PDB file of C-alpha atoms in Angstrom:
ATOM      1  CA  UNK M  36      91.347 -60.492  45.397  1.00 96.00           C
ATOM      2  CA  UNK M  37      91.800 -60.336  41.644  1.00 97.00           C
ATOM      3  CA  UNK M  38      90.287 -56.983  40.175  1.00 98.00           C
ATOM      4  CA  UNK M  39      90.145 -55.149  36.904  1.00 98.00           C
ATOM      5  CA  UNK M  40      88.236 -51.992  36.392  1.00 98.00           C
ATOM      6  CA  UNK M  41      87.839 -50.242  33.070  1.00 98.00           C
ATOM      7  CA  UNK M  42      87.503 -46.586  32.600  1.00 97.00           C
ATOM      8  CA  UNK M  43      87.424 -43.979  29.667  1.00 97.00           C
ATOM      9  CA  UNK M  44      83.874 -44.833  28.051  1.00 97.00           C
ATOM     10  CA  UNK M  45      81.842 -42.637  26.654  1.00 97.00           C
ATOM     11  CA  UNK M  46      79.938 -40.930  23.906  1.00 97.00           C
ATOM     12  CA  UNK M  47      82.058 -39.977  20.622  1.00 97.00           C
ATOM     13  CA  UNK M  48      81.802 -38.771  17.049  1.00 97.00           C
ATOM     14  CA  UNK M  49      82.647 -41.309  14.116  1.00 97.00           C
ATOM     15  CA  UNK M  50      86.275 -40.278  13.421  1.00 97.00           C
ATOM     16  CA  UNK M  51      86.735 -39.317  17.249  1.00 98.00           C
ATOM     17  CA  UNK M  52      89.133 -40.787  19.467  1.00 98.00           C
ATOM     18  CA  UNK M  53      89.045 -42.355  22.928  1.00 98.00           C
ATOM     19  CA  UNK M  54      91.545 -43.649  25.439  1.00 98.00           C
ATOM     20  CA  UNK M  55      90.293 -46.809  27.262  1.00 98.00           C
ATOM     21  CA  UNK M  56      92.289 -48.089  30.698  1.00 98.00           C
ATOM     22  CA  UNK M  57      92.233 -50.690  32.871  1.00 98.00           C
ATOM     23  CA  UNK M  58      93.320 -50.511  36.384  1.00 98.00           C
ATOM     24  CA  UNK M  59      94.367 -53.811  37.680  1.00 98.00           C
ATOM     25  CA  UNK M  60      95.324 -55.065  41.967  1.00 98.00           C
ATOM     26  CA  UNK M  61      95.518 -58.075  43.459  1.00 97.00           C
ATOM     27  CA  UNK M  62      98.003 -59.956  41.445  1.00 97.00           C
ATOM     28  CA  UNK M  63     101.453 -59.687  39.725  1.00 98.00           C
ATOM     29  CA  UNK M  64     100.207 -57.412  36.862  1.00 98.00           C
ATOM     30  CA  UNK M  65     103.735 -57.663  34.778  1.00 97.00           C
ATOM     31  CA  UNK M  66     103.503 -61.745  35.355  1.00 97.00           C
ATOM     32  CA  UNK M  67     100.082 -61.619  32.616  1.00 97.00           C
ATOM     33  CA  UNK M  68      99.098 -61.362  29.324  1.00 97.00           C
ATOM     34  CA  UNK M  69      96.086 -59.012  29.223  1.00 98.00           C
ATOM     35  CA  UNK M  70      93.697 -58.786  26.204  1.00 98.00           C
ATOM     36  CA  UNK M  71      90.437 -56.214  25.474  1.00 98.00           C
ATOM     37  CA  UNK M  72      87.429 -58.201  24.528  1.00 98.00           C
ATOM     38  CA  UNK M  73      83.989 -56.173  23.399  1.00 98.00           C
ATOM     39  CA  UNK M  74      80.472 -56.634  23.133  1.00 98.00           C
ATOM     40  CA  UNK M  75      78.381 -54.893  20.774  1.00 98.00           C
ATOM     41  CA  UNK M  76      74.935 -54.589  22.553  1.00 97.00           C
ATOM     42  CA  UNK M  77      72.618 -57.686  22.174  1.00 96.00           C
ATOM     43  CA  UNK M  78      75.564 -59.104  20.254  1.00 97.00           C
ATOM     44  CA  UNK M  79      78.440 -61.587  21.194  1.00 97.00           C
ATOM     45  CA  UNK M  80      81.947 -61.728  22.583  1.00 98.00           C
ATOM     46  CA  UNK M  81      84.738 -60.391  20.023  1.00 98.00           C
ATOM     47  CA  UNK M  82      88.115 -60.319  20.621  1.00 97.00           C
ATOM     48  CA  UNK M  83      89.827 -57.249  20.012  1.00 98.00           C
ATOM     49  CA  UNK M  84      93.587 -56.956  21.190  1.00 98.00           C
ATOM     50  CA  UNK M  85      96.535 -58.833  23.318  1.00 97.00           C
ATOM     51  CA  UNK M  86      99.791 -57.663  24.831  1.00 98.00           C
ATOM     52  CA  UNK M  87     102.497 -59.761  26.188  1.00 97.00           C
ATOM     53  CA  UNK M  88     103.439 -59.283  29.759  1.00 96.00           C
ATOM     54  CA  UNK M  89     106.352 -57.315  28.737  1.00 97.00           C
ATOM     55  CA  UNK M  90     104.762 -55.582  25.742  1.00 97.00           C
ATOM     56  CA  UNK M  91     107.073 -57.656  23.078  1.00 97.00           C
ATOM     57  CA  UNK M  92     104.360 -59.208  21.168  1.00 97.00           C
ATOM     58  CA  UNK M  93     101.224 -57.614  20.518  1.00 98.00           C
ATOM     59  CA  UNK M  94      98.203 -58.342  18.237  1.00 97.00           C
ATOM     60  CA  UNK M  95      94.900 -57.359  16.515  1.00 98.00           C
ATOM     61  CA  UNK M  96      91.684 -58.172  15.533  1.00 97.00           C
ATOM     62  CA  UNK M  97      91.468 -57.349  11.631  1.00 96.00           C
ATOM     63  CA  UNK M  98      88.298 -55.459  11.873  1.00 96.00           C
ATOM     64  CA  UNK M  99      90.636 -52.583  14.664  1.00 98.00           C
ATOM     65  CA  UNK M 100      93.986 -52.853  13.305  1.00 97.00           C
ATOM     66  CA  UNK M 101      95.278 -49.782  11.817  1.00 97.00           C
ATOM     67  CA  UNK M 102      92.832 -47.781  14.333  1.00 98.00           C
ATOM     68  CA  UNK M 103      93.823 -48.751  18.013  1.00 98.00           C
ATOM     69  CA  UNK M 104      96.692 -49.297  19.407  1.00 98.00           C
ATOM     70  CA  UNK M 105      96.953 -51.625  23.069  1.00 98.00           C
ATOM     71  CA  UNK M 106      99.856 -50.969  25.954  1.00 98.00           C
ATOM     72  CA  UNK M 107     100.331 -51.347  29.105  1.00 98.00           C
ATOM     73  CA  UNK M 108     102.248 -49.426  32.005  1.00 98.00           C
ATOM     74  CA  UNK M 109     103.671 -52.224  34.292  1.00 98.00           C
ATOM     75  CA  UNK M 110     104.511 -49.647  36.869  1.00 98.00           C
ATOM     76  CA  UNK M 111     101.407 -48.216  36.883  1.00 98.00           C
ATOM     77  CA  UNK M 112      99.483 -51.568  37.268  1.00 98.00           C
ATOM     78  CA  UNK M 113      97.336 -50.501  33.910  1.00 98.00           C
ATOM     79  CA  UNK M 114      96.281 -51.244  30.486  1.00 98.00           C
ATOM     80  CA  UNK M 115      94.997 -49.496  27.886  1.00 98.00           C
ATOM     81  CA  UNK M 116      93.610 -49.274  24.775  1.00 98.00           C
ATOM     82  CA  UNK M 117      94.048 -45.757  22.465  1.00 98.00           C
ATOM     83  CA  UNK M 118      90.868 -46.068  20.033  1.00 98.00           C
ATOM     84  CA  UNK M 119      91.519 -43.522  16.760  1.00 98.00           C
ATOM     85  CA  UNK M 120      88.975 -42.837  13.989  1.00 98.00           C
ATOM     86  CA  UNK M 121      86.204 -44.536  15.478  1.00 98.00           C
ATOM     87  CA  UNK M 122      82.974 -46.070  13.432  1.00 98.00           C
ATOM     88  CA  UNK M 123      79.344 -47.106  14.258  1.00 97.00           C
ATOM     89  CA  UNK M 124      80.304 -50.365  14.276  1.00 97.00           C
ATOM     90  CA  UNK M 125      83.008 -50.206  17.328  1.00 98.00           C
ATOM     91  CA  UNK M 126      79.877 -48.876  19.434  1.00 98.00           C
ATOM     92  CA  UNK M 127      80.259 -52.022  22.153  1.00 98.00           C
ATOM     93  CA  UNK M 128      81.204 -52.591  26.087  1.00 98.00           C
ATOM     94  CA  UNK M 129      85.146 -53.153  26.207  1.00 98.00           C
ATOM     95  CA  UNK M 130      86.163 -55.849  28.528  1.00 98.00           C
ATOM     96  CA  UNK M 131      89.575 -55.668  29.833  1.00 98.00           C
ATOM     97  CA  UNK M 132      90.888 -59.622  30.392  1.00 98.00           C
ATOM     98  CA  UNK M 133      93.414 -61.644  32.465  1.00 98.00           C
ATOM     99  CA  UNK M 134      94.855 -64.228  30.197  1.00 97.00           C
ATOM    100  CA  UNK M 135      96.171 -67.268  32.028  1.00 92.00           C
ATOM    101  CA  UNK M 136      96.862 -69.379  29.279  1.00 90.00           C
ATOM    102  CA  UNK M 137      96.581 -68.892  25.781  1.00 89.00           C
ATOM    103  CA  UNK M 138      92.804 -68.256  25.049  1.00 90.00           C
ATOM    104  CA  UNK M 139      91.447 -68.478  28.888  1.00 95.00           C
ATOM    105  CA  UNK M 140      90.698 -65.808  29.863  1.00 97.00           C
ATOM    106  CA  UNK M 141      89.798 -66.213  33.765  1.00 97.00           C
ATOM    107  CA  UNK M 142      89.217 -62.376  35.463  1.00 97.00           C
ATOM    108  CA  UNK M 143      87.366 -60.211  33.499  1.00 98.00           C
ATOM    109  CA  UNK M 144      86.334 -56.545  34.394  1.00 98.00           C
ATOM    110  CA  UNK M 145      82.776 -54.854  34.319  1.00 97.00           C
ATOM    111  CA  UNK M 146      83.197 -53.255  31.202  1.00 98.00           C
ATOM    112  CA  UNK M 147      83.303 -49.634  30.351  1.00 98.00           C
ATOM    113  CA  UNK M 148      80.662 -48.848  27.374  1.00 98.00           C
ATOM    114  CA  UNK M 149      81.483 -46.516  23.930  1.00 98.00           C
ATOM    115  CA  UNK M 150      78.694 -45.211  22.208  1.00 98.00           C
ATOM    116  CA  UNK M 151      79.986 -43.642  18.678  1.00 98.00           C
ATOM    117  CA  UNK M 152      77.085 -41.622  17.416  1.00 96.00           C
ATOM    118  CA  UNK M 153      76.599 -38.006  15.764  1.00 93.00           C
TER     119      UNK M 153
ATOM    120  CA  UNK H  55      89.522 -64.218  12.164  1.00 71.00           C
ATOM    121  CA  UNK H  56      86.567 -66.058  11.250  1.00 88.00           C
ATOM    122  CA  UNK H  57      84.078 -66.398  14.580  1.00 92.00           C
ATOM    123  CA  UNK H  58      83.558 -69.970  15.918  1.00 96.00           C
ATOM    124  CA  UNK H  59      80.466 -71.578  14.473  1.00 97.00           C
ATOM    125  CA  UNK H  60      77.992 -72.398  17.847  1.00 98.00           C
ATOM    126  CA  UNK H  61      73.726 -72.887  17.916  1.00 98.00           C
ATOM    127  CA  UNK H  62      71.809 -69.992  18.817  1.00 98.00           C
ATOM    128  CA  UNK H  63      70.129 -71.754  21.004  1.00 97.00           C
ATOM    129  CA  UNK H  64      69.611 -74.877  22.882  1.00 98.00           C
ATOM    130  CA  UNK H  65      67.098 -75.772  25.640  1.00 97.00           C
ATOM    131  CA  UNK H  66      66.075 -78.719  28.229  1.00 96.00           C
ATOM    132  CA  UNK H  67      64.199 -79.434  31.134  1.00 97.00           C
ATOM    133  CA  UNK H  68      65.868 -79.245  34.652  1.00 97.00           C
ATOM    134  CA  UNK H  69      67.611 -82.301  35.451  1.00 97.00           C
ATOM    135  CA  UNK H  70      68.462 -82.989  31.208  1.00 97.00           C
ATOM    136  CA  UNK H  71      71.768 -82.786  30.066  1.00 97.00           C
ATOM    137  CA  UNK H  72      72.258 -80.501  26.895  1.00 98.00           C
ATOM    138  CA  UNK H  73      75.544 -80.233  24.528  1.00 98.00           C
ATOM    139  CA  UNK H  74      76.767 -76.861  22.727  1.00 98.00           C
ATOM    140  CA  UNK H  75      78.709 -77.415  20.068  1.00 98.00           C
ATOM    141  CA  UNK H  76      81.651 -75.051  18.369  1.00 98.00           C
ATOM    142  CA  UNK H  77      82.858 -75.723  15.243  1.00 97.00           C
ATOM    143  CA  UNK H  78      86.071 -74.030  13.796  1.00 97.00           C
ATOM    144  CA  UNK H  79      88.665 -74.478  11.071  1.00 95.00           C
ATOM    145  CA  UNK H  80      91.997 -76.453  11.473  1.00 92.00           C
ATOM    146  CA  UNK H  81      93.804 -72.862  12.125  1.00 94.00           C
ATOM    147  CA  UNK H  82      92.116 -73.096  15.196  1.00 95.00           C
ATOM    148  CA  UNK H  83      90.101 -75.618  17.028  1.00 96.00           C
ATOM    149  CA  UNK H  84      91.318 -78.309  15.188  1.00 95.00           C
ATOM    150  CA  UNK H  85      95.572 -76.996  15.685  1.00 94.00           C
ATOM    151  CA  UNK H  86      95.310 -76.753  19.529  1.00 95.00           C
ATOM    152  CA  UNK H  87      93.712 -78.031  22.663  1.00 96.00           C
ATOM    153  CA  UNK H  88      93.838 -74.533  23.888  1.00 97.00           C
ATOM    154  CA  UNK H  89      89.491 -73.720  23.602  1.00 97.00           C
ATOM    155  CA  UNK H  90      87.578 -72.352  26.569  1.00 98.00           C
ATOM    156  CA  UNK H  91      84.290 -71.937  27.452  1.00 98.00           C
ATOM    157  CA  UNK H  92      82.383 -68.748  29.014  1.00 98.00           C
ATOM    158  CA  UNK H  93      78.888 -68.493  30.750  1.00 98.00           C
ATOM    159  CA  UNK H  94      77.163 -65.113  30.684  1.00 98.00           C
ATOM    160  CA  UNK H  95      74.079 -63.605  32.015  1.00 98.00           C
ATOM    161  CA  UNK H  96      72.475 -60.579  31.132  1.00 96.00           C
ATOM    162  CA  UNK H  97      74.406 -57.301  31.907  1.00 95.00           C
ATOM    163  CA  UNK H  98      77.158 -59.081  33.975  1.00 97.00           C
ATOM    164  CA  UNK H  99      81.022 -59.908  32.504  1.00 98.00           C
ATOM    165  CA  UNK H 100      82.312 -63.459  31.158  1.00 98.00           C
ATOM    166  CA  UNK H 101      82.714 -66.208  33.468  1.00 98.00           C
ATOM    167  CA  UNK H 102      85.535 -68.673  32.700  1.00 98.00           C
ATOM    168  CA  UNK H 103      83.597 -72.741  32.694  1.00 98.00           C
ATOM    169  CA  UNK H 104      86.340 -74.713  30.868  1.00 98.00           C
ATOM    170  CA  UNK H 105      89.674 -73.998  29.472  1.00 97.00           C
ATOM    171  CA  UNK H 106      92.500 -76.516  27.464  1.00 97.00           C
ATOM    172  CA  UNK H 107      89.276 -78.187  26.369  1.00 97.00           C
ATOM    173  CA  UNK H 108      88.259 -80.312  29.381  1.00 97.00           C
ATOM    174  CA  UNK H 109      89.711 -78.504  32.573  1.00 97.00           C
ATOM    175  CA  UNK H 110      87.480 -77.009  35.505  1.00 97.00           C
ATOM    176  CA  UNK H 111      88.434 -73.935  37.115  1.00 96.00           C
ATOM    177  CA  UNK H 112      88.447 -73.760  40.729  1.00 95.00           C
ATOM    178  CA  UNK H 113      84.796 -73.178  42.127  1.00 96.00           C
ATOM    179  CA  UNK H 114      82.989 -74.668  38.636  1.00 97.00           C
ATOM    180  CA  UNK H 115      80.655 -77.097  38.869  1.00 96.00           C
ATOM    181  CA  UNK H 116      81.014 -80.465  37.514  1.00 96.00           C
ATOM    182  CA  UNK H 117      78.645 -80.474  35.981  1.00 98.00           C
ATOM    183  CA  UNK H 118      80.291 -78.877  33.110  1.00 98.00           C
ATOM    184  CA  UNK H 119      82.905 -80.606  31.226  1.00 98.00           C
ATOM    185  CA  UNK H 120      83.640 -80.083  27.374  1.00 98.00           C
ATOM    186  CA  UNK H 121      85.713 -82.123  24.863  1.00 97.00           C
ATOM    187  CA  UNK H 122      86.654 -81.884  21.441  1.00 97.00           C
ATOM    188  CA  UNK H 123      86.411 -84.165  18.188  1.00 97.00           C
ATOM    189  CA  UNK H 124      88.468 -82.733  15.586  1.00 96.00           C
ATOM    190  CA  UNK H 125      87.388 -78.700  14.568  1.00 97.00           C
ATOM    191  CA  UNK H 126      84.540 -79.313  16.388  1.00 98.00           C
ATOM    192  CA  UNK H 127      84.708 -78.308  21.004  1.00 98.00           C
ATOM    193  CA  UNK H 128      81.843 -79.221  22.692  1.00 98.00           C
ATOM    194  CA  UNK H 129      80.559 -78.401  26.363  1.00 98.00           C
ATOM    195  CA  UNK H 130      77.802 -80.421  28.068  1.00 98.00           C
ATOM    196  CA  UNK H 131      75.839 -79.367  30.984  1.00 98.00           C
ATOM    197  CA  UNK H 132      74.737 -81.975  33.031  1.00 97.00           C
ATOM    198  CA  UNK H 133      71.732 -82.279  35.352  1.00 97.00           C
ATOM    199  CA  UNK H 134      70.716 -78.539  34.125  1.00 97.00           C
ATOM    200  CA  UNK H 135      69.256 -76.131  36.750  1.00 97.00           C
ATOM    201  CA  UNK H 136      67.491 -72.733  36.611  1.00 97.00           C
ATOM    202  CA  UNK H 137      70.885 -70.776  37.565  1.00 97.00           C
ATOM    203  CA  UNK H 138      72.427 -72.174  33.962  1.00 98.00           C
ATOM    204  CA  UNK H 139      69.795 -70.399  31.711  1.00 98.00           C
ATOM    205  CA  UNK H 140      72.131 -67.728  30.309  1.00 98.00           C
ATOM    206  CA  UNK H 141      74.450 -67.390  27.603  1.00 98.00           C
ATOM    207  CA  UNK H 142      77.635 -69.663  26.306  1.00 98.00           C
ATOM    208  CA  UNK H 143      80.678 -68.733  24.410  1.00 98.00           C
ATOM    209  CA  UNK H 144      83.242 -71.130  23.125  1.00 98.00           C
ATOM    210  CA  UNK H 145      86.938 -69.117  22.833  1.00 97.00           C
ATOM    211  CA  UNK H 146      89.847 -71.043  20.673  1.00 97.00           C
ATOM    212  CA  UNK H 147      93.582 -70.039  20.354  1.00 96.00           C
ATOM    213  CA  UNK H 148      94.320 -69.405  16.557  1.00 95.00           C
ATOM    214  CA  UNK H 149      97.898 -68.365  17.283  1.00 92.00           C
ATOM    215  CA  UNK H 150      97.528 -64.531  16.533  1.00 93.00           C
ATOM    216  CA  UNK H 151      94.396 -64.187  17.278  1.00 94.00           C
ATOM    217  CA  UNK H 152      91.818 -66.226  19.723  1.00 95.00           C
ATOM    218  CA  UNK H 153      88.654 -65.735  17.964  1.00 96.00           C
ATOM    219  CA  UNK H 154      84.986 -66.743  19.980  1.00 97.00           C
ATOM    220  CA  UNK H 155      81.766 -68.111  18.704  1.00 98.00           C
ATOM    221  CA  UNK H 156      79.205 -66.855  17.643  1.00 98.00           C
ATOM    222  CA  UNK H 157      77.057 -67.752  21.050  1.00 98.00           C
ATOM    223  CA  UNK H 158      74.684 -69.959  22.229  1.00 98.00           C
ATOM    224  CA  UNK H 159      71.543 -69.357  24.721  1.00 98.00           C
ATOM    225  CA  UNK H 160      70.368 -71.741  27.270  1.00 98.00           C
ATOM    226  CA  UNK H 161      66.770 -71.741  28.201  1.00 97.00           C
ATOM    227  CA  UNK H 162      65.974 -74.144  30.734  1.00 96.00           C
ATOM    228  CA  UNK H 163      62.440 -75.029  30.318  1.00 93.00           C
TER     229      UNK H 163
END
């Protein structure tokens, strides 16, 4: 069975930092793209980030890059997501995604939820 | 990285079939038949409904299907039921970058 389970949410400053992962079983992990998708609460689905299986091509939404940075430890099974100078606005549950083909997207985690507030 | 243009809402009676539409630019719907379609309900993840425009996952119903006419996907539900009252995202590859609508919420009446 196909899971993905997100850890490293929390509560942070704006201009804090936070280290998302994604633990991942039941599949080839270093077969998939993965991509982080958030939700900022009572809002919709925004893409944030996407790594190639073997890390060689990565990408950004505008409204993160500069500020996180994805990767993924094949070894280890995991994915992550380092989150630097955080704002209001990145407040949001993080999904961690399976891509199977570009743009479907067809395990999805529970979500792990970052609240930046002073 | 423009979102995907969808209603913010739609509604029919059980049995009706409604249509969600998702209009995007030719950088993205309009470039590739690579747009997918995501049911959600309230406090749970994304659920994968269509992908390459028209395909079914395994386990899906069919009475889902989607198309697409140009920069415009759409998804219809057919013969809606109570379970199918949450909310619909369209998803479209835009080569770096695979940018999702803006949402749309099913009531069934």
């Amino acid at each position: 069975e196909v899971q993905l389970v997100e850890s490293g949410g929390g509560l942070v400053q704006p201009g804090g930092s936070l280290r998302l992962s994604c633990a991942a079983s039941g599949f080839t992990f270093s077969s998939y793209s993965m991509n982080w998708v958030r939700q900022a609460p009572g809002k919709g689905l925004e893409w944030v980030s996407y790594i190639s299986s073997s890390s060689s091509t990565i990408y950004y939404a505008d409204s993160v890059k500069g500020r996180f940075t994805i990767s993924r430890d094949n070894a280890k099974n995991s994915l992550y997501l380092q989150m630097n100078s955080l704002r209001d606005e990145d407040t949001a549950v993080y999904y961690c995604a399976r891509e199977q083909v570009s743009a479907m997207y067809d395990y999805w985690g529970q979500g792990t939820l970052v609240t930046v507030s002073s | 990285q423009s979102a995907l243009t969808q209603p913010a809402s739609v509604s029919g009676s059980p049995g009706q079939s409604i249509t969600i539409s998702c209009t995007g630019t030719s950088s993205d719907v309009g470039s590739y038949n690579l747009v997918s379609w995501y049911q959600q309900h309230p406090g749970k993840a994304p659920k994968l409904m269509i992908y390459e425009v028209s395909k079914r996952p395994s386990g899906v119903s069919n009475r889902f299907s989607g198309s697409k006419s140009g920069n415009t996907a759409s998804l219809t539900i057919s013969g809606l039921q109570a379970e199918d009252e949450a909310d619909y995202y369209c998803c479209s590859y835009a080569g770096s970058s695979t940018p999702f609508g803006t949402g749309t919420k099913v009531t069934v009446l």
